[in-house]
Short mmCIF file of N, CA and C in Angstrom, two decimals:
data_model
loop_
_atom_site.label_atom_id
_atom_site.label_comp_id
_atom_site.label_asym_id
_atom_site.label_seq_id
_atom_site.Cartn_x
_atom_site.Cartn_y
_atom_site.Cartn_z
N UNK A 22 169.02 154.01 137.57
CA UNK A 22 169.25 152.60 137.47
C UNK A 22 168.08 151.80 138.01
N UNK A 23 167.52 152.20 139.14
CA UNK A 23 166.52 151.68 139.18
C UNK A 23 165.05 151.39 138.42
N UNK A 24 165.15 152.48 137.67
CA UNK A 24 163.92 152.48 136.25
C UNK A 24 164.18 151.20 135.71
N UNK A 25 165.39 150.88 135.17
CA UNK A 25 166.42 149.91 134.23
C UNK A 25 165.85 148.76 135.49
N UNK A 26 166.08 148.65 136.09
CA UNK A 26 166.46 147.16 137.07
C UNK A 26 164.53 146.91 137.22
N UNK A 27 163.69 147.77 137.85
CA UNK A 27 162.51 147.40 137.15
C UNK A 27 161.96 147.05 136.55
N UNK A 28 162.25 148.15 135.36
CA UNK A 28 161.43 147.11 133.95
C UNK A 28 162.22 145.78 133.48
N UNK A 29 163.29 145.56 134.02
CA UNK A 29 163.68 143.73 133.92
C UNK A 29 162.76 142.84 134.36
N UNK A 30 162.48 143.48 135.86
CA UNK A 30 161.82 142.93 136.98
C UNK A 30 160.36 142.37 136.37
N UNK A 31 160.02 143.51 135.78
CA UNK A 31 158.55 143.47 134.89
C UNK A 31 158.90 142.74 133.72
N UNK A 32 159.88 142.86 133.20
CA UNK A 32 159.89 141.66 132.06
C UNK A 32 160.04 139.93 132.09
N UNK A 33 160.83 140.14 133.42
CA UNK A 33 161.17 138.82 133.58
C UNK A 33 159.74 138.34 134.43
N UNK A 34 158.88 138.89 135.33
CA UNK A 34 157.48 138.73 135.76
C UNK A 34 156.71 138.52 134.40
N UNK A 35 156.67 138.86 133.52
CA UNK A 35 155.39 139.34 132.12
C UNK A 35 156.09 137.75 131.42
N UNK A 36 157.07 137.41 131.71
CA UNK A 36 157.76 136.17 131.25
C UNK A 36 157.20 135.33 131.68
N UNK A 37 157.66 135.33 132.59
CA UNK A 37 157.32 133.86 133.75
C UNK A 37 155.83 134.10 133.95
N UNK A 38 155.10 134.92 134.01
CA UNK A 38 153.29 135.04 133.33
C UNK A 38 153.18 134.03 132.13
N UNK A 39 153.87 135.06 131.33
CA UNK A 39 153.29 134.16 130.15
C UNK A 39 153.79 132.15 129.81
N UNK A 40 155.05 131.87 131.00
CA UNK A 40 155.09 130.68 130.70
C UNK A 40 154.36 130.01 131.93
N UNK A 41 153.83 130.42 132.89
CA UNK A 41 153.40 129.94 133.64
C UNK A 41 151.43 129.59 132.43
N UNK A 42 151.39 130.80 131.82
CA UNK A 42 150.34 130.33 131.20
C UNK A 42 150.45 129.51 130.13
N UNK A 43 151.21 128.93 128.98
CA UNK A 43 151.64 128.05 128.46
C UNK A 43 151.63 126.84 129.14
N UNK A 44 152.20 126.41 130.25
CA UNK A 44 152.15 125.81 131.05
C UNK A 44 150.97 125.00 131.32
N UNK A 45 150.20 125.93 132.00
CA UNK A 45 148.96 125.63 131.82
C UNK A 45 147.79 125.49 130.78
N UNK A 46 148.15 125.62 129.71
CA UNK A 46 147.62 125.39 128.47
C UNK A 46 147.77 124.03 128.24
N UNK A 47 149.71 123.74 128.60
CA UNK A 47 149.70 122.40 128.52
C UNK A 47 149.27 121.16 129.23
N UNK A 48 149.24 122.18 130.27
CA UNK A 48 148.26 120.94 131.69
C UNK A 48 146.83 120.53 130.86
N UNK A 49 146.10 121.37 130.35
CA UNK A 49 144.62 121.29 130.37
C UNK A 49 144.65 120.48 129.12
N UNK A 50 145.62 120.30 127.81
CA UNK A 50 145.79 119.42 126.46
C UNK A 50 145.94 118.46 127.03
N UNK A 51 146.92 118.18 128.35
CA UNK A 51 147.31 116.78 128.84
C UNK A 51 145.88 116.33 129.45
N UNK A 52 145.58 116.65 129.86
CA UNK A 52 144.07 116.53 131.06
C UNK A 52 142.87 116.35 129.66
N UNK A 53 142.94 117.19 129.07
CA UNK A 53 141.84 116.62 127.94
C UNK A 53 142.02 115.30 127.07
N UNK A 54 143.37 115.18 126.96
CA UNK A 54 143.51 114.21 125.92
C UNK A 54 143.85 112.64 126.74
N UNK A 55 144.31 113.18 128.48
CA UNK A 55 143.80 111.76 129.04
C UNK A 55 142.05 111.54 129.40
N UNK A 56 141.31 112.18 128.85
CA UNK A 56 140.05 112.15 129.53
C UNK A 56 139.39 111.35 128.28
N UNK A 57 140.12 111.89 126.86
CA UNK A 57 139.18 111.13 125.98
C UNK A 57 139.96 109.81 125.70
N UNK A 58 140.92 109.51 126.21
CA UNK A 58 141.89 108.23 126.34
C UNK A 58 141.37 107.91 127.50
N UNK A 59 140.63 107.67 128.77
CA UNK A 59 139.94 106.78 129.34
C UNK A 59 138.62 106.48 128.77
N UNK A 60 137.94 107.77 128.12
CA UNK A 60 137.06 107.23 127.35
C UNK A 60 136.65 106.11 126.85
N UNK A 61 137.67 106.53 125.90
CA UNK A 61 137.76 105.59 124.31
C UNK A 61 138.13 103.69 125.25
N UNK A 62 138.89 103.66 126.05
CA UNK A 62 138.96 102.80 126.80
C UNK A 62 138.19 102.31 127.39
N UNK A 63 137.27 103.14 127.99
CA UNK A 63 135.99 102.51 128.66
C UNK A 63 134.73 101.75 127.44
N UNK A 64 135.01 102.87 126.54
CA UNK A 64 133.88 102.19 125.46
C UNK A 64 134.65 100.97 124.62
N UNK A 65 135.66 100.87 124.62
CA UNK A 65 135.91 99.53 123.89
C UNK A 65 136.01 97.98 125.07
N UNK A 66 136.21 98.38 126.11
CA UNK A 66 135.83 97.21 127.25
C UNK A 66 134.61 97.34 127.06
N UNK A 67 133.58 98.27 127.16
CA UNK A 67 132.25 97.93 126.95
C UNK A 67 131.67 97.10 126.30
N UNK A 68 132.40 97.51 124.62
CA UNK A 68 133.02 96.72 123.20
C UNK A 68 132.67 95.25 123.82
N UNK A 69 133.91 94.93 124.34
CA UNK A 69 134.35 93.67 123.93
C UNK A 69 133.28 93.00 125.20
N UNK A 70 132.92 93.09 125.89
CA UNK A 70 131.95 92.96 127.02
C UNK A 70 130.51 92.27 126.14
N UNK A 71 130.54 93.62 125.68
CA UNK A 71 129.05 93.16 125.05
C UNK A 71 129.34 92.20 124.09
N UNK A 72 130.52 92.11 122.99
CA UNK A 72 130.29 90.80 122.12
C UNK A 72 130.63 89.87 122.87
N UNK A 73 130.98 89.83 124.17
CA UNK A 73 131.28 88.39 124.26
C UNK A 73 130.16 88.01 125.25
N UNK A 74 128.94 88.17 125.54
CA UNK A 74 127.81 87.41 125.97
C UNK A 74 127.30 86.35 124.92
N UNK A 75 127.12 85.56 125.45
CA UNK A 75 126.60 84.23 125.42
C UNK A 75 125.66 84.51 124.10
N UNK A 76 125.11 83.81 123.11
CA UNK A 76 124.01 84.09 122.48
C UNK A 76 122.75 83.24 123.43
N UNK A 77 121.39 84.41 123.52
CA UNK A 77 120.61 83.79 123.64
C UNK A 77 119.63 82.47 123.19
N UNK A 78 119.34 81.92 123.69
CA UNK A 78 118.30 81.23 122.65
C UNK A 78 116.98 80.83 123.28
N UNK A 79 116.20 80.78 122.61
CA UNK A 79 114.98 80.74 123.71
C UNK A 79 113.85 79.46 122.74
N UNK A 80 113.39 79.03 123.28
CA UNK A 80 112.56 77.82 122.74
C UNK A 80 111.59 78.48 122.53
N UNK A 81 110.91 78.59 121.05
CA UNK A 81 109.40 79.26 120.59
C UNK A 81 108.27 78.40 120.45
N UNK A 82 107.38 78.24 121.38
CA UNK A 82 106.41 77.62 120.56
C UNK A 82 105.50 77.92 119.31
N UNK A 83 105.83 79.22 118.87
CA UNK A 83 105.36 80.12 117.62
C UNK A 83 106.54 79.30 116.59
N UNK A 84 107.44 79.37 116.89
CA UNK A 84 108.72 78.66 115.97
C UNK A 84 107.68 76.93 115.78
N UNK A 85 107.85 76.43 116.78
CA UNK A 85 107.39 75.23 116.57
C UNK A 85 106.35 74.59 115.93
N UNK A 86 105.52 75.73 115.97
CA UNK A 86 104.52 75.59 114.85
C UNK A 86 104.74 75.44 113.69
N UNK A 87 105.32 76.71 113.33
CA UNK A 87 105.69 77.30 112.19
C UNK A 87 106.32 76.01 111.55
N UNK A 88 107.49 75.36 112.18
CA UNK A 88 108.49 73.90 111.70
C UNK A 88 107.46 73.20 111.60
N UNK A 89 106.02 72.74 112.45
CA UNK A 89 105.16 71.53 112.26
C UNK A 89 104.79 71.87 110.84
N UNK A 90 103.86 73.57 110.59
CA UNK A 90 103.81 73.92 109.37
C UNK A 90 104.85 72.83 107.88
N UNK A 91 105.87 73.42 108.20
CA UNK A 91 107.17 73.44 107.34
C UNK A 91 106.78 72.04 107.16
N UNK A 92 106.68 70.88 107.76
CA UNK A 92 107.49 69.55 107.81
C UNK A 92 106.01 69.22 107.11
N UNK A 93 104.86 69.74 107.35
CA UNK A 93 103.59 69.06 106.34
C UNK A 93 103.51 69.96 104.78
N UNK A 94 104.41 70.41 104.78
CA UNK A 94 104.39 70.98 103.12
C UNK A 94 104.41 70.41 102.29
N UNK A 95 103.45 70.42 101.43
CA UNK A 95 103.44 69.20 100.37
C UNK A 95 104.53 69.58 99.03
N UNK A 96 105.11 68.27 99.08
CA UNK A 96 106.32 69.03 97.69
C UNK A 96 106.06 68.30 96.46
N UNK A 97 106.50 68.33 95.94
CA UNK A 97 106.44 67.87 94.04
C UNK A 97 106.99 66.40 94.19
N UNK A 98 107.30 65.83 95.00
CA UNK A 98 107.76 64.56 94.67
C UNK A 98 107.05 63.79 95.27
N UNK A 99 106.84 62.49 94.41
CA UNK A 99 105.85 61.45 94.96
C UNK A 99 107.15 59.95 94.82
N UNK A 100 106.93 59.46 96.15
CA UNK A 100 107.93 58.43 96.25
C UNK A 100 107.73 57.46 95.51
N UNK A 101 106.38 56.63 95.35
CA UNK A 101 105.85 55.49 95.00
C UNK A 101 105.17 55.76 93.98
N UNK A 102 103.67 56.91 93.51
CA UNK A 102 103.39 57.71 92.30
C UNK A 102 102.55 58.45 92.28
N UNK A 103 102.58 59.40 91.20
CA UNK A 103 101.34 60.34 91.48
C UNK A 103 100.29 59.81 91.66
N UNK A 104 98.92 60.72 92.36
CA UNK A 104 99.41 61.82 93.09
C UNK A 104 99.79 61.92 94.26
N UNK A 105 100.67 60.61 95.19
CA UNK A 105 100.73 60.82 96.09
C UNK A 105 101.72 61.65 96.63
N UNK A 106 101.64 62.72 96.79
CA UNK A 106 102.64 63.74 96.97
C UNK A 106 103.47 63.80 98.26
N UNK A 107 104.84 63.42 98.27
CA UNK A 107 105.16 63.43 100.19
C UNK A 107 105.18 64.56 100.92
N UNK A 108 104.64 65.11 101.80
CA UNK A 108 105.25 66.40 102.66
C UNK A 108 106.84 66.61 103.02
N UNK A 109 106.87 67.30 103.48
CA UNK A 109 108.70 67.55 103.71
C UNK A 109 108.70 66.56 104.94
N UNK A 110 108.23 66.01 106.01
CA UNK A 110 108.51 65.26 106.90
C UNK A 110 108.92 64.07 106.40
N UNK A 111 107.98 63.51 105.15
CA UNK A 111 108.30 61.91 104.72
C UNK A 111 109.15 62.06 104.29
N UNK A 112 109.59 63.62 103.14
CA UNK A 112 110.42 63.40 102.39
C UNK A 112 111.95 63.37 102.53
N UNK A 113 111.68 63.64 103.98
CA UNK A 113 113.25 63.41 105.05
C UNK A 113 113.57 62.25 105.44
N UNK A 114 112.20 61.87 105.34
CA UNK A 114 112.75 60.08 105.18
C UNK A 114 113.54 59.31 104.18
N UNK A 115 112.56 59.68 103.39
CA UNK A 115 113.33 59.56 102.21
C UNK A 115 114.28 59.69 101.59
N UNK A 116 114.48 60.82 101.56
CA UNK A 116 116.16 61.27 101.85
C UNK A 116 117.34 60.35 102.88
N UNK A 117 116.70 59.96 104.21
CA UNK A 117 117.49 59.28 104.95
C UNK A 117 117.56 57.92 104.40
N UNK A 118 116.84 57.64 103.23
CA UNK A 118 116.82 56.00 102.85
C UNK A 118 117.15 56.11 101.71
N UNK A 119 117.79 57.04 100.83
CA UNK A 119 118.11 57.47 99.79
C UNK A 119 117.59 56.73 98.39
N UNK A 120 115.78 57.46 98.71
CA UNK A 120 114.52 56.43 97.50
C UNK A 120 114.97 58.24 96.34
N UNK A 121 114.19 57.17 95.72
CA UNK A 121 114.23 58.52 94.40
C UNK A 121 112.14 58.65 94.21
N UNK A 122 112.66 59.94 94.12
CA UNK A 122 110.95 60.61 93.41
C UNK A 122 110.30 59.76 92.07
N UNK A 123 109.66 59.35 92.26
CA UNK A 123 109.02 58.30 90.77
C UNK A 123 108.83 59.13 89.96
N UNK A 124 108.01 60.27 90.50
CA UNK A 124 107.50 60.99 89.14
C UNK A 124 109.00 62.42 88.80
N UNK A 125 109.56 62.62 89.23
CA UNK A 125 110.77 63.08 88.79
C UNK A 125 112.12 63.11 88.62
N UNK A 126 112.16 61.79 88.54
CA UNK A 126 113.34 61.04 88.42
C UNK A 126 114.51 61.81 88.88
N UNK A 127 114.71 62.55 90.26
CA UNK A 127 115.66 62.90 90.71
C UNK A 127 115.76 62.02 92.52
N UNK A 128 116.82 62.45 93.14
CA UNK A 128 117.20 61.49 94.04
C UNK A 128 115.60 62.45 95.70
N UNK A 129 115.53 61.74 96.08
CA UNK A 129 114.74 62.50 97.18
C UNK A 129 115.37 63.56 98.01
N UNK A 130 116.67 63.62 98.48
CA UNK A 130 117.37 64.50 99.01
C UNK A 130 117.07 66.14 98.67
N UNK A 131 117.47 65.23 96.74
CA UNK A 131 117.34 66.79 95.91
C UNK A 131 116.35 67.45 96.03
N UNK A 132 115.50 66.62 95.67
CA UNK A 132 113.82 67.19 96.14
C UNK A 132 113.79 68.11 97.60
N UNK A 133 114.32 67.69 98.35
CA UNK A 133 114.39 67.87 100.19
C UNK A 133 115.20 69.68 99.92
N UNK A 134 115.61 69.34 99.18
CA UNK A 134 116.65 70.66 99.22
C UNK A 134 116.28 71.69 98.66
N UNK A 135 115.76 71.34 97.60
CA UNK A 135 115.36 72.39 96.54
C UNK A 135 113.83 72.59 97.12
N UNK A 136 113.06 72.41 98.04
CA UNK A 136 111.65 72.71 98.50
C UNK A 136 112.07 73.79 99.21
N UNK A 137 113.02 72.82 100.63
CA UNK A 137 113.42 74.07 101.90
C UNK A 137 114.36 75.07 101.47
N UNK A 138 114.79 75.12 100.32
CA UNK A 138 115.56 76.19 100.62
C UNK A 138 114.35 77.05 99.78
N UNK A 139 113.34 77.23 98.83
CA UNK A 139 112.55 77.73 98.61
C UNK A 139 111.21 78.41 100.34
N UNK A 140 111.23 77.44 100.73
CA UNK A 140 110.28 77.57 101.66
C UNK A 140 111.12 78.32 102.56
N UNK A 141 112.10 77.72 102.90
CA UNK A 141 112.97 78.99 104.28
C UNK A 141 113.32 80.50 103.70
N UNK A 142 113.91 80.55 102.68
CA UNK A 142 113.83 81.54 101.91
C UNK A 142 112.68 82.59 101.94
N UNK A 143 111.31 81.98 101.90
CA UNK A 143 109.69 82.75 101.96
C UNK A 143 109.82 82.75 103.50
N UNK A 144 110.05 82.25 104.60
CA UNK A 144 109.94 82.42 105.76
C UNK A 144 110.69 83.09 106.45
N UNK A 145 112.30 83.54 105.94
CA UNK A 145 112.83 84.58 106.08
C UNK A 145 112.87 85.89 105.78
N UNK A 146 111.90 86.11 104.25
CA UNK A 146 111.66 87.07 103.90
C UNK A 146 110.59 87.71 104.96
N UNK A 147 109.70 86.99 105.25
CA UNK A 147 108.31 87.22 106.01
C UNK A 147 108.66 87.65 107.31
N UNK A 148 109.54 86.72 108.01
CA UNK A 148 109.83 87.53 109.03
C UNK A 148 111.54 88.36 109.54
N UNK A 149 110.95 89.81 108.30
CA UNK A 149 111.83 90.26 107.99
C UNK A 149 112.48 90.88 109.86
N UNK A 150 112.03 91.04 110.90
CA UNK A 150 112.70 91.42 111.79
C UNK A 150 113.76 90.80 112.29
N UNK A 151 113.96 89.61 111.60
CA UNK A 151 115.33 88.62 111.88
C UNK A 151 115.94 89.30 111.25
N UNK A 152 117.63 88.91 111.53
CA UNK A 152 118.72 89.23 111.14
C UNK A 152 119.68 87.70 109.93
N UNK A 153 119.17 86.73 110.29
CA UNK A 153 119.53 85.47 109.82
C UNK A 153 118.58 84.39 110.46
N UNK A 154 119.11 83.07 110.00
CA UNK A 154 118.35 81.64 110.47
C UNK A 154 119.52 80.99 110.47
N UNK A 155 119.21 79.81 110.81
CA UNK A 155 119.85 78.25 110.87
C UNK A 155 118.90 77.39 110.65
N UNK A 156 119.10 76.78 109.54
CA UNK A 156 117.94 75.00 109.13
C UNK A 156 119.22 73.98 109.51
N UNK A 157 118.58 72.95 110.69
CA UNK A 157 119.32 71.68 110.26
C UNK A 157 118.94 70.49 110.51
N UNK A 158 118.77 69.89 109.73
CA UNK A 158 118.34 68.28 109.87
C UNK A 158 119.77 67.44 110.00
N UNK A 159 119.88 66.98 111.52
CA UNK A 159 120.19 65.71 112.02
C UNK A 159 119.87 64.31 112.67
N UNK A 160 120.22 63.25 111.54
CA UNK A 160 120.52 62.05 112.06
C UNK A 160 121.11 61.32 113.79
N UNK A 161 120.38 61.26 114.54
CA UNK A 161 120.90 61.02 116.05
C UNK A 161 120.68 59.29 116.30
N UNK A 162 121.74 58.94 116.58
CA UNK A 162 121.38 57.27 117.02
C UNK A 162 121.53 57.13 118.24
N UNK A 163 120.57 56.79 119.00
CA UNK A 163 119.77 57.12 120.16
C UNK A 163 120.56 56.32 121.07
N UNK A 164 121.30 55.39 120.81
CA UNK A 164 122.41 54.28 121.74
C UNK A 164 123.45 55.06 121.78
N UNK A 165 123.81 55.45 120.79
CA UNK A 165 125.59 55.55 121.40
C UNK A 165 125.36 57.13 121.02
N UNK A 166 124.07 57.53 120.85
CA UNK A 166 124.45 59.16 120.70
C UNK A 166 125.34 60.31 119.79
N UNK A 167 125.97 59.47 118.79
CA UNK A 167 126.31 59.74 117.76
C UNK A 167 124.94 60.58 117.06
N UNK A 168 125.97 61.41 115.96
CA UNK A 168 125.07 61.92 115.22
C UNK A 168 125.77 62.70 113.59
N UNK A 169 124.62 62.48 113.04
CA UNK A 169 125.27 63.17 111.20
C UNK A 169 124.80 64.28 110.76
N UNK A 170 124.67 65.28 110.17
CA UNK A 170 124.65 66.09 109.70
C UNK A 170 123.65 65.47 108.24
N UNK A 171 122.24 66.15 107.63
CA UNK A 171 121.87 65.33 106.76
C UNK A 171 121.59 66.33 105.44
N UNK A 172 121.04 67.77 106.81
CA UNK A 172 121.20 68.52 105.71
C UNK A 172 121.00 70.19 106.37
N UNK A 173 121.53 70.98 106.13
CA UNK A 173 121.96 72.69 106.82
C UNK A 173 121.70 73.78 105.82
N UNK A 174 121.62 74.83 106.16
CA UNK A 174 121.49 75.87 105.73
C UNK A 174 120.98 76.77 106.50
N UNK A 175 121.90 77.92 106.17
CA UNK A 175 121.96 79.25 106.97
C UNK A 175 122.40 80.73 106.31
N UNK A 176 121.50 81.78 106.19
CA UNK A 176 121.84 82.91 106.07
C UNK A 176 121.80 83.57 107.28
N UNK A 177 122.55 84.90 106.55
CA UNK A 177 122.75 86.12 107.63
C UNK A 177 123.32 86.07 108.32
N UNK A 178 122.98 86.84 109.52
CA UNK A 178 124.27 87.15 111.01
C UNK A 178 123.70 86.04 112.06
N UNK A 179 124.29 85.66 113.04
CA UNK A 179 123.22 85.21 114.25
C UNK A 179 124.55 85.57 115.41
N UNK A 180 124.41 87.11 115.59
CA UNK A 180 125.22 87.39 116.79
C UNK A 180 124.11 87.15 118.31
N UNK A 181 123.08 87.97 117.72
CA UNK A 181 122.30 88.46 119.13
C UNK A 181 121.39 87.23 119.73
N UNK A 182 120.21 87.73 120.25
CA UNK A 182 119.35 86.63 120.35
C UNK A 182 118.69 85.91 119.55
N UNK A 183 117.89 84.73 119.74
CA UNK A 183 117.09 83.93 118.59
C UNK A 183 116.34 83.29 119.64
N UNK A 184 115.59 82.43 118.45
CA UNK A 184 114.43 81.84 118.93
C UNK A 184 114.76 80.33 118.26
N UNK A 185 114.28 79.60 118.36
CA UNK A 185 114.46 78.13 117.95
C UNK A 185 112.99 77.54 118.41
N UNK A 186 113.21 76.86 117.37
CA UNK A 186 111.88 75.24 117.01
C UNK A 186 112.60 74.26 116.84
N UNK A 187 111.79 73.18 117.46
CA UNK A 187 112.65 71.42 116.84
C UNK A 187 111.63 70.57 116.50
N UNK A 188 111.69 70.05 115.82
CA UNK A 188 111.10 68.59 115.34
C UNK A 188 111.78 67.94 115.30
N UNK A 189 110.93 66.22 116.10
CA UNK A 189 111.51 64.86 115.75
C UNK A 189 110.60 64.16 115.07
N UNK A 190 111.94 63.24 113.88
CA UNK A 190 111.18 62.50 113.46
C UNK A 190 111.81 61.24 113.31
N UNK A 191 110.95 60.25 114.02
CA UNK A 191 111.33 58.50 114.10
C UNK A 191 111.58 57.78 112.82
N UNK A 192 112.79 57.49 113.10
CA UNK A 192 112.54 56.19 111.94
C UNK A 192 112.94 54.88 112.28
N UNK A 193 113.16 54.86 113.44
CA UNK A 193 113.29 53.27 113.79
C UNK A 193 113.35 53.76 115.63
N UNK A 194 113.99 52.20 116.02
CA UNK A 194 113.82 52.04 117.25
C UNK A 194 115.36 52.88 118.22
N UNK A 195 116.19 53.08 117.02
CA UNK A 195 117.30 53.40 117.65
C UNK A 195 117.49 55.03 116.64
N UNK A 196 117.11 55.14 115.67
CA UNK A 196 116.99 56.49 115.12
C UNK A 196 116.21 56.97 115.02
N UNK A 197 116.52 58.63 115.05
CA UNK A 197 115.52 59.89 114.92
C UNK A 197 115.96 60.66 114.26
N UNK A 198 115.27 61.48 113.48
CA UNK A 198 116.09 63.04 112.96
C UNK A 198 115.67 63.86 113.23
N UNK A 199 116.51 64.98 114.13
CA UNK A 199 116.03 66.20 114.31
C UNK A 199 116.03 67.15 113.48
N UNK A 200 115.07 68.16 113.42
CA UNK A 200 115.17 69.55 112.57
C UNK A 200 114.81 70.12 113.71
N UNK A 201 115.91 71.11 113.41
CA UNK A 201 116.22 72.70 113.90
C UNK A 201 115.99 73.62 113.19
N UNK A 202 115.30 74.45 113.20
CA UNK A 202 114.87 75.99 112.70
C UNK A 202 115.48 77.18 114.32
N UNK A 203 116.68 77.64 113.73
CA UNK A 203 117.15 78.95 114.70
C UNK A 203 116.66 80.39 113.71
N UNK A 204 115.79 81.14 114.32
CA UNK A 204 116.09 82.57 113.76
C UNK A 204 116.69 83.53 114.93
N UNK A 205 117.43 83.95 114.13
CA UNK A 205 118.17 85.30 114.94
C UNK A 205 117.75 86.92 114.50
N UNK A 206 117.98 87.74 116.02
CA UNK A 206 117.69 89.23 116.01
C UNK A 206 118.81 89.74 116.46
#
């Protein structure tokens, strides 16, 4: 009887072995699968961390050029007549006084629009390490600080950093219009 009462002994030991190792199989699935569940947790606070900083912006004087560039571009429209051709600076005037092109009988705006979006277009291609831009010409009235929207445009992303240029341009004692050129990386 004792042979008999042994090999129980050994079975019920070779048992409780083998669930003690199960057991522990299941400890180490639990332990792995909380390890890649703090993970995954840590990298999505990281996530949301990183999109939510501020966008940079930094004032270029390389930008600012580039806009002085932009604003003396000579375009196809002549206010008064050929050949006096306006640059994009006058022709924002123009636009703000809503004259028409003599020699192409369209409104000056149009003219304004159909140049820069040609010209920003070549200046985005060029400096292909951007990710997007922002063009905007606003109307600011210098008393009460109001302001209009005259004319915008923007491709691409602008999550990360950028660079920015401004130009002013006077047209009276109480108005100015700014242009903004933002490129983003």
């Amino acid at each position: 009887m004792r042979k008999i009462g042994d090999k129980r002994a050994q079975q019920v030991q070779s048992k409780s072995g083998r669930v003690s190792r199960d057991k522990l199989a299941q400890q180490e699935m639990v332990g792995f699968v909380l390890i890649v569940v703090v993970v995954i947790i840590a990298l999505m606070v990281f996530l949301v961390i990183s999109l939510r900083k501020p966008v940079q912006s930094v004032e270029s004087s390389e930008l600012e050029n580039l806009l002085s560039s932009v604003m003396r571009y000579t375009t196809d429209c002549a206010i008064n007549a050929e050949p006096d051709f306006d640059d994009v600076g006058a022709l924002i005037k123009s636009c703000y006084n809503n004259r028409r092109c003599a020699n192409l009988e369209i409104m000056a705006c149009e003219s304004m629009k159909d140049t820069l979006d040609k010209v920003l277009v070549e200046i985005y291609k060029s400096e292909s390490k951007y990710q997007g831009y922002t063009f905007n010409i606003t109307v600011v009235d210098k008393d009460s600080g109001e302001f209009e929207p005259l004319y915008g445009l923007s491709e691409g992303s602008c999550f990360g950093s950028s660079k920015t240029g401004s130009n002013k341009i006077s047209i009276d004692s109480q108005t100015s219009i700014d242009v903004l050129l933002k490129l983003c990386s």
